[in-house]
Amino acid sequence: MPKEILDKSIKLIAVMGFLFIFVEMIFGPPLEGYIPFLKTDFTRQYGIYGEPNFSAMLMFGVALYLIVFGFYKFSLLAIIALVFTVSKGTMLALLLFFALFSLKKLKRLQTWALNILMIVFLFIPLPIYMSGKMLSYPQKLFMHQLTSKRYFLFLPYIKMGIDHPLGVGYFQGPKYIANYQKSEISEFSEEQKARILALQQHSIFVQIFSEFGLIGYLIFSFQLWWLFKISLKNREYEISAAFVSVLAGFSLLNGLSEMTLYLFIGLIMSYDGLRNKKITL
């Protein structure tokens, strides 16, 4: 596929995402949100995906692609659409990308930063597991707030992965989660318990670990590390920065079925195609 077609397709998604937010702000009811530490209410839009966080990740991937290949005006449309979803994790990932992107003239420092971040992300299950053993319940409640009410999702799913080295199967985690979560949320209200028990992992790393087990997670980590090293070997530092930033975004969101992840995997694997203005996806 000629790269020009992919460029036009990504630009079109950016325009559609922006227009969708614009129309939604005029005609659609916003989703109410709350930031506990700032004690501030805010409104957020559902976005083109129909769900704020996944809409934000789609626009995030689109924005990174457009920035990497120099389409800055179109990237601004995607960033505006992202901002109005008020997805905190995705906006932090965007700031991380800008920080890494700003280091492009300091290649050695950028390479060190990218390597360190990749190692941190791939080892995410370990500190979650250790914190569950070491923290007191009030400290766990603080972590739950700090992670946008995801911590008490992470803990039981990590336990599930440890108990099932080969995993429980793709999208099967929620079927087992109640057995692991009861002790952690015993002091929650019935409404809070019901909401947590209905949620998925909210992290691609926790998702892989719980549903594919330790063995599956090791294979997954090896593949990500291999792709990352390919991007560095090819000196595609901007794509490396985008890839690491995408993983940062998906550290707080399931991502195995999302286009953004596979877009950048495809770009890394199509290094020669990028040079020849042709991409094989």
mmCIF file of C-alpha atoms in Angstrom:
data_model
loop_
_atom_site.group_PDB
_atom_site.id
_atom_site.type_symbol
_atom_site.label_atom_id
_atom_site.label_comp_id
_atom_site.label_asym_id
_atom_site.label_seq_id
_atom_site.Cartn_x
_atom_site.Cartn_y
_atom_site.Cartn_z
ATOM 1 C CA MET A 1 0.000 0.000 0.000
ATOM 2 C CA PRO A 2 1.480 3.412 -0.943
ATOM 3 C CA LYS A 3 2.277 5.475 2.120
ATOM 4 C CA GLU A 4 0.302 8.390 0.675
ATOM 5 C CA ILE A 5 -2.911 6.385 1.090
ATOM 6 C CA LEU A 6 -2.127 5.637 4.725
ATOM 7 C CA ASP A 7 -1.274 9.309 5.304
ATOM 8 C CA LYS A 8 -4.612 10.407 3.857
ATOM 9 C CA SER A 9 -6.489 7.797 5.882
ATOM 10 C CA ILE A 10 -4.899 8.934 9.149
ATOM 11 C CA LYS A 11 -5.574 12.583 8.315
ATOM 12 C CA LEU A 12 -9.208 11.705 7.611
ATOM 13 C CA ILE A 13 -9.545 10.011 11.015
ATOM 14 C CA ALA A 14 -8.099 13.136 12.674
ATOM 15 C CA VAL A 15 -10.633 15.363 10.918
ATOM 16 C CA MET A 16 -13.512 13.008 11.721
ATOM 17 C CA GLY A 17 -12.450 12.767 15.372
ATOM 18 C CA PHE A 18 -12.332 16.555 15.664
ATOM 19 C CA LEU A 19 -15.697 17.066 13.929
ATOM 20 C CA PHE A 20 -17.297 14.352 16.047
ATOM 21 C CA ILE A 21 -16.231 16.140 19.241
ATOM 22 C CA PHE A 22 -17.514 19.448 17.847
ATOM 23 C CA VAL A 23 -20.942 17.986 16.993
ATOM 24 C CA GLU A 24 -21.107 16.109 20.296
ATOM 25 C CA MET A 25 -20.437 19.301 22.275
ATOM 26 C CA ILE A 26 -23.403 20.953 20.550
ATOM 27 C CA PHE A 27 -25.960 18.126 20.504
ATOM 28 C CA GLY A 28 -24.796 15.351 22.811
ATOM 29 C CA PRO A 29 -24.949 15.174 26.618
ATOM 30 C CA PRO A 30 -21.435 15.089 28.104
ATOM 31 C CA LEU A 31 -20.162 12.474 30.521
ATOM 32 C CA GLU A 32 -19.661 13.785 34.035
ATOM 33 C CA GLY A 33 -16.273 13.258 35.706
ATOM 34 C CA TYR A 34 -14.563 14.058 38.966
ATOM 35 C CA ILE A 35 -10.914 14.544 40.004
ATOM 36 C CA PRO A 36 -10.722 13.483 43.690
ATOM 37 C CA PHE A 37 -7.375 15.111 44.539
ATOM 38 C CA LEU A 38 -8.389 18.473 43.092
ATOM 39 C CA LYS A 39 -11.991 18.048 44.269
ATOM 40 C CA THR A 40 -13.076 19.299 40.875
ATOM 41 C CA ASP A 41 -15.999 18.275 38.664
ATOM 42 C CA PHE A 42 -15.503 18.275 34.917
ATOM 43 C CA THR A 43 -17.318 17.171 31.792
ATOM 44 C CA ARG A 44 -15.849 14.928 29.117
ATOM 45 C CA GLN A 45 -16.966 13.920 25.642
ATOM 46 C CA TYR A 46 -17.450 10.326 24.513
ATOM 47 C CA GLY A 47 -15.543 10.874 21.272
ATOM 48 C CA ILE A 48 -15.559 9.042 17.960
ATOM 49 C CA TYR A 49 -15.220 5.628 19.606
ATOM 50 C CA GLY A 50 -18.261 6.137 21.853
ATOM 51 C CA GLU A 51 -16.137 5.748 25.007
ATOM 52 C CA PRO A 52 -13.803 8.507 26.251
ATOM 53 C CA ASN A 53 -10.652 6.508 27.025
ATOM 54 C CA PHE A 54 -10.662 4.446 23.834
ATOM 55 C CA SER A 55 -11.541 7.527 21.751
ATOM 56 C CA ALA A 56 -8.580 9.282 23.381
ATOM 57 C CA MET A 57 -6.186 6.422 22.573
ATOM 58 C CA LEU A 58 -7.315 6.360 18.951
ATOM 59 C CA MET A 59 -6.762 10.113 18.624
ATOM 60 C CA PHE A 60 -3.471 9.718 20.503
ATOM 61 C CA GLY A 61 -2.172 7.191 17.988
ATOM 62 C CA VAL A 62 -3.368 9.343 15.093
ATOM 63 C CA ALA A 63 -1.688 12.435 16.566
ATOM 64 C CA LEU A 64 1.629 10.611 17.083
ATOM 65 C CA TYR A 65 1.621 9.293 13.522
ATOM 66 C CA LEU A 66 0.957 12.765 12.130
ATOM 67 C CA ILE A 67 3.668 14.345 14.301
ATOM 68 C CA VAL A 68 6.261 11.688 13.434
ATOM 69 C CA PHE A 69 5.694 12.247 9.704
ATOM 70 C CA GLY A 70 5.448 16.032 9.920
ATOM 71 C CA PHE A 71 1.715 16.636 9.451
ATOM 72 C CA TYR A 72 1.541 19.040 12.374
ATOM 73 C CA LYS A 73 -1.661 20.898 11.450
ATOM 74 C CA PHE A 74 -3.666 17.689 11.230
ATOM 75 C CA SER A 75 -2.077 16.413 14.448
ATOM 76 C CA LEU A 76 -3.478 19.462 16.248
ATOM 77 C CA LEU A 77 -7.021 18.368 15.325
ATOM 78 C CA ALA A 78 -6.407 14.938 16.858
ATOM 79 C CA ILE A 79 -4.886 16.452 19.999
ATOM 80 C CA ILE A 80 -7.892 18.772 20.462
ATOM 81 C CA ALA A 81 -10.234 15.785 20.127
ATOM 82 C CA LEU A 82 -8.102 13.904 22.673
ATOM 83 C CA VAL A 83 -8.148 16.761 25.184
ATOM 84 C CA PHE A 84 -11.934 17.014 25.205
ATOM 85 C CA THR A 85 -12.269 13.355 26.234
ATOM 86 C CA VAL A 86 -10.352 14.306 29.414
ATOM 87 C CA SER A 87 -8.549 10.959 29.495
ATOM 88 C CA LYS A 88 -5.900 11.655 32.124
ATOM 89 C CA GLY A 89 -3.732 8.626 31.350
ATOM 90 C CA THR A 90 -3.669 9.383 27.627
ATOM 91 C CA MET A 91 -2.812 13.046 28.191
ATOM 92 C CA LEU A 92 0.077 12.012 30.459
ATOM 93 C CA ALA A 93 1.260 9.645 27.703
ATOM 94 C CA LEU A 94 1.087 12.546 25.234
ATOM 95 C CA LEU A 95 3.257 14.670 27.537
ATOM 96 C CA LEU A 96 5.709 11.758 27.753
ATOM 97 C CA PHE A 97 5.899 11.622 23.963
ATOM 98 C CA PHE A 98 6.593 15.355 23.722
ATOM 99 C CA ALA A 99 9.364 14.960 26.327
ATOM 100 C CA LEU A 100 10.943 12.073 24.407
ATOM 101 C CA PHE A 101 10.435 13.798 21.060
ATOM 102 C CA SER A 102 12.201 16.923 22.373
ATOM 103 C CA LEU A 103 15.310 14.798 23.001
ATOM 104 C CA LYS A 104 15.697 13.848 19.339
ATOM 105 C CA LYS A 105 18.910 15.893 19.035
ATOM 106 C CA LEU A 106 20.325 14.205 22.137
ATOM 107 C CA LYS A 107 20.293 10.676 20.759
ATOM 108 C CA ARG A 108 22.239 9.013 23.571
ATOM 109 C CA LEU A 109 20.031 10.504 26.283
ATOM 110 C CA GLN A 110 16.907 9.675 24.301
ATOM 111 C CA THR A 111 18.059 6.077 23.832
ATOM 112 C CA TRP A 112 18.745 5.678 27.547
ATOM 113 C CA ALA A 113 15.347 7.137 28.435
ATOM 114 C CA LEU A 114 13.557 4.851 25.968
ATOM 115 C CA ASN A 115 15.343 1.731 27.251
ATOM 116 C CA ILE A 116 14.588 2.565 30.889
ATOM 117 C CA LEU A 117 10.912 3.221 30.164
ATOM 118 C CA MET A 118 10.552 -0.031 28.226
ATOM 119 C CA ILE A 119 12.030 -2.002 31.127
ATOM 120 C CA VAL A 120 9.725 -0.250 33.606
ATOM 121 C CA PHE A 121 6.621 -1.020 31.529
ATOM 122 C CA LEU A 122 7.517 -4.677 30.958
ATOM 123 C CA PHE A 123 8.029 -5.208 34.697
ATOM 124 C CA ILE A 124 4.715 -3.573 35.704
ATOM 125 C CA PRO A 125 3.198 -6.773 37.201
ATOM 126 C CA LEU A 126 6.065 -7.129 39.695
ATOM 127 C CA PRO A 127 5.637 -3.829 41.631
ATOM 128 C CA ILE A 128 1.854 -4.327 41.624
ATOM 129 C CA TYR A 129 2.263 -7.759 43.191
ATOM 130 C CA MET A 130 4.860 -6.555 45.716
ATOM 131 C CA SER A 131 2.752 -3.539 46.716
ATOM 132 C CA GLY A 132 -0.161 -5.862 47.437
ATOM 133 C CA LYS A 133 2.051 -7.709 49.898
ATOM 134 C CA MET A 134 3.687 -4.685 51.522
ATOM 135 C CA LEU A 135 1.119 -1.866 51.670
ATOM 136 C CA SER A 136 -1.432 -1.358 54.420
ATOM 137 C CA TYR A 137 -5.107 -1.092 53.506
ATOM 138 C CA PRO A 138 -5.182 2.748 53.826
ATOM 139 C CA GLN A 139 -2.131 2.899 51.562
ATOM 140 C CA LYS A 140 -3.884 0.645 49.058
ATOM 141 C CA LEU A 141 -6.890 2.966 49.115
ATOM 142 C CA PHE A 142 -4.540 5.853 48.311
ATOM 143 C CA MET A 143 -3.080 3.871 45.387
ATOM 144 C CA HIS A 144 -6.617 3.150 44.215
ATOM 145 C CA GLN A 145 -7.337 6.878 43.993
ATOM 146 C CA LEU A 146 -3.934 7.632 42.468
ATOM 147 C CA THR A 147 -4.533 5.175 39.628
ATOM 148 C CA SER A 148 -8.035 6.504 38.846
ATOM 149 C CA LYS A 149 -9.645 3.644 40.776
ATOM 150 C CA ARG A 150 -7.743 0.920 38.972
ATOM 151 C CA TYR A 151 -5.487 -0.439 41.733
ATOM 152 C CA PHE A 152 -8.087 -2.829 43.156
ATOM 153 C CA LEU A 153 -8.515 -4.129 39.618
ATOM 154 C CA PHE A 154 -4.787 -4.655 39.144
ATOM 155 C CA LEU A 155 -4.180 -6.618 42.355
ATOM 156 C CA PRO A 156 -6.643 -9.482 41.848
ATOM 157 C CA TYR A 157 -5.853 -9.807 38.155
ATOM 158 C CA ILE A 158 -2.152 -10.168 38.960
ATOM 159 C CA LYS A 159 -3.036 -12.881 41.506
ATOM 160 C CA MET A 160 -5.057 -14.588 38.792
ATOM 161 C CA GLY A 161 -2.046 -14.641 36.471
ATOM 162 C CA ILE A 162 0.150 -16.141 39.181
ATOM 163 C CA ASP A 163 -2.397 -18.894 39.885
ATOM 164 C CA HIS A 164 -2.764 -19.682 36.167
ATOM 165 C CA PRO A 165 0.695 -19.775 34.496
ATOM 166 C CA LEU A 166 -0.920 -20.541 31.135
ATOM 167 C CA GLY A 167 -3.666 -17.981 31.681
ATOM 168 C CA VAL A 168 -7.444 -18.250 31.760
ATOM 169 C CA GLY A 169 -8.005 -17.272 28.128
ATOM 170 C CA TYR A 170 -8.491 -14.059 26.163
ATOM 171 C CA PHE A 171 -11.392 -11.977 27.538
ATOM 172 C CA GLN A 172 -12.054 -14.644 30.175
ATOM 173 C CA GLY A 173 -10.558 -12.714 33.115
ATOM 174 C CA PRO A 174 -13.812 -11.048 34.246
ATOM 175 C CA LYS A 175 -15.395 -14.478 34.681
ATOM 176 C CA TYR A 176 -12.868 -15.334 37.399
ATOM 177 C CA ILE A 177 -12.274 -11.945 38.973
ATOM 178 C CA ALA A 178 -14.920 -12.136 41.737
ATOM 179 C CA ASN A 179 -13.075 -15.008 43.430
ATOM 180 C CA TYR A 180 -9.929 -12.886 43.735
ATOM 181 C CA GLN A 181 -11.433 -9.526 44.538
ATOM 182 C CA LYS A 182 -13.696 -10.149 47.512
ATOM 183 C CA SER A 183 -11.008 -9.819 50.181
ATOM 184 C CA GLU A 184 -9.627 -6.591 48.706
ATOM 185 C CA ILE A 185 -12.942 -4.728 48.444
ATOM 186 C CA SER A 186 -14.692 -6.046 51.544
ATOM 187 C CA GLU A 187 -15.077 -2.523 52.961
ATOM 188 C CA PHE A 188 -16.573 -1.076 49.771
ATOM 189 C CA SER A 189 -20.269 -0.354 49.367
ATOM 190 C CA GLU A 190 -22.357 -2.829 47.369
ATOM 191 C CA GLU A 191 -22.587 -0.314 44.518
ATOM 192 C CA GLN A 192 -18.794 0.106 44.430
ATOM 193 C CA LYS A 193 -18.281 -3.670 44.538
ATOM 194 C CA ALA A 194 -20.693 -4.224 41.645
ATOM 195 C CA ARG A 195 -18.946 -1.573 39.550
ATOM 196 C CA ILE A 196 -15.448 -2.974 40.139
ATOM 197 C CA LEU A 197 -16.497 -6.582 39.509
ATOM 198 C CA ALA A 198 -17.908 -5.537 36.127
ATOM 199 C CA LEU A 199 -14.650 -3.992 34.917
ATOM 200 C CA GLN A 200 -11.831 -5.452 32.857
ATOM 201 C CA GLN A 201 -8.147 -5.046 33.692
ATOM 202 C CA HIS A 202 -7.676 -1.466 32.417
ATOM 203 C CA SER A 203 -4.024 -2.185 31.557
ATOM 204 C CA ILE A 204 -2.640 -4.085 28.598
ATOM 205 C CA PHE A 205 0.172 -5.453 30.792
ATOM 206 C CA VAL A 206 -2.202 -6.670 33.517
ATOM 207 C CA GLN A 207 -4.536 -7.991 30.804
ATOM 208 C CA ILE A 208 -1.795 -10.124 29.237
ATOM 209 C CA PHE A 209 -0.496 -11.327 32.606
ATOM 210 C CA SER A 210 -3.926 -12.374 33.897
ATOM 211 C CA GLU A 211 -5.410 -13.864 30.730
ATOM 212 C CA PHE A 212 -2.295 -15.451 29.210
ATOM 213 C CA GLY A 213 -0.389 -16.190 32.413
ATOM 214 C CA LEU A 214 3.282 -15.765 33.210
ATOM 215 C CA ILE A 215 4.389 -17.776 30.170
ATOM 216 C CA GLY A 216 2.234 -15.731 27.819
ATOM 217 C CA TYR A 217 3.450 -12.526 29.432
ATOM 218 C CA LEU A 218 7.096 -13.481 28.919
ATOM 219 C CA ILE A 219 6.414 -14.165 25.228
ATOM 220 C CA PHE A 220 4.526 -10.882 24.903
ATOM 221 C CA SER A 221 7.340 -8.958 26.638
ATOM 222 C CA PHE A 222 9.970 -10.537 24.399
ATOM 223 C CA GLN A 223 8.011 -9.525 21.311
ATOM 224 C CA LEU A 224 7.635 -5.923 22.496
ATOM 225 C CA TRP A 225 11.321 -5.704 23.411
ATOM 226 C CA TRP A 226 12.299 -7.161 20.028
ATOM 227 C CA LEU A 227 10.139 -4.625 18.186
ATOM 228 C CA PHE A 228 11.555 -1.813 20.292
ATOM 229 C CA LYS A 229 15.132 -2.859 19.540
ATOM 230 C CA ILE A 230 14.345 -3.068 15.819
ATOM 231 C CA SER A 231 13.144 0.532 15.883
ATOM 232 C CA LEU A 232 16.334 1.650 17.636
ATOM 233 C CA LYS A 233 18.544 -0.364 15.299
ATOM 234 C CA ASN A 234 16.885 1.317 12.322
ATOM 235 C CA ARG A 235 17.453 4.701 14.007
ATOM 236 C CA GLU A 236 13.763 5.511 13.793
ATOM 237 C CA TYR A 237 13.882 7.343 17.129
ATOM 238 C CA GLU A 238 10.640 9.222 16.609
ATOM 239 C CA ILE A 239 8.785 5.958 15.998
ATOM 240 C CA SER A 240 10.547 4.448 19.038
ATOM 241 C CA ALA A 241 9.346 7.372 21.155
ATOM 242 C CA ALA A 242 5.813 6.974 19.783
ATOM 243 C CA PHE A 243 5.844 3.211 20.435
ATOM 244 C CA VAL A 244 6.967 3.641 24.054
ATOM 245 C CA SER A 245 4.398 6.417 24.576
ATOM 246 C CA VAL A 246 1.621 4.214 23.183
ATOM 247 C CA LEU A 247 2.606 1.504 25.666
ATOM 248 C CA ALA A 248 2.483 4.144 28.411
ATOM 249 C CA GLY A 249 -1.071 5.000 27.384
ATOM 250 C CA PHE A 250 -2.102 1.356 27.341
ATOM 251 C CA SER A 251 -0.592 0.808 30.797
ATOM 252 C CA LEU A 252 -3.933 2.158 32.070
ATOM 253 C CA LEU A 253 -6.144 0.695 29.348
ATOM 254 C CA ASN A 254 -6.709 -2.666 27.655
ATOM 255 C CA GLY A 255 -5.224 -2.546 24.185
ATOM 256 C CA LEU A 256 -4.951 -5.926 22.477
ATOM 257 C CA SER A 257 -7.829 -5.139 20.141
ATOM 258 C CA GLU A 258 -6.950 -1.499 19.483
ATOM 259 C CA MET A 259 -5.716 -0.103 16.158
ATOM 260 C CA THR A 260 -3.200 2.278 17.748
ATOM 261 C CA LEU A 261 -0.973 -0.523 19.056
ATOM 262 C CA TYR A 262 -0.854 -2.367 15.734
ATOM 263 C CA LEU A 263 -0.353 0.806 13.740
ATOM 264 C CA PHE A 264 3.027 1.397 15.355
ATOM 265 C CA ILE A 265 3.965 -2.282 15.319
ATOM 266 C CA GLY A 266 3.295 -2.155 11.575
ATOM 267 C CA LEU A 267 5.416 0.972 11.158
ATOM 268 C CA ILE A 268 8.340 -0.647 12.951
ATOM 269 C CA MET A 269 8.072 -3.790 10.848
ATOM 270 C CA SER A 270 7.769 -1.724 7.646
ATOM 271 C CA TYR A 271 11.026 0.172 8.053
ATOM 272 C CA ASP A 272 12.141 -0.443 4.461
ATOM 273 C CA GLY A 273 8.690 0.481 3.258
ATOM 274 C CA LEU A 274 8.892 3.842 5.015
ATOM 275 C CA ARG A 275 12.060 4.616 3.099
ATOM 276 C CA ASN A 276 10.475 3.530 -0.185
ATOM 277 C CA LYS A 277 7.186 5.332 0.492
ATOM 278 C CA LYS A 278 5.376 1.995 0.548
ATOM 279 C CA ILE A 279 4.012 0.209 3.597
ATOM 280 C CA THR A 280 3.001 -3.428 3.887
ATOM 281 C CA LEU A 281 0.398 -3.871 6.626
#
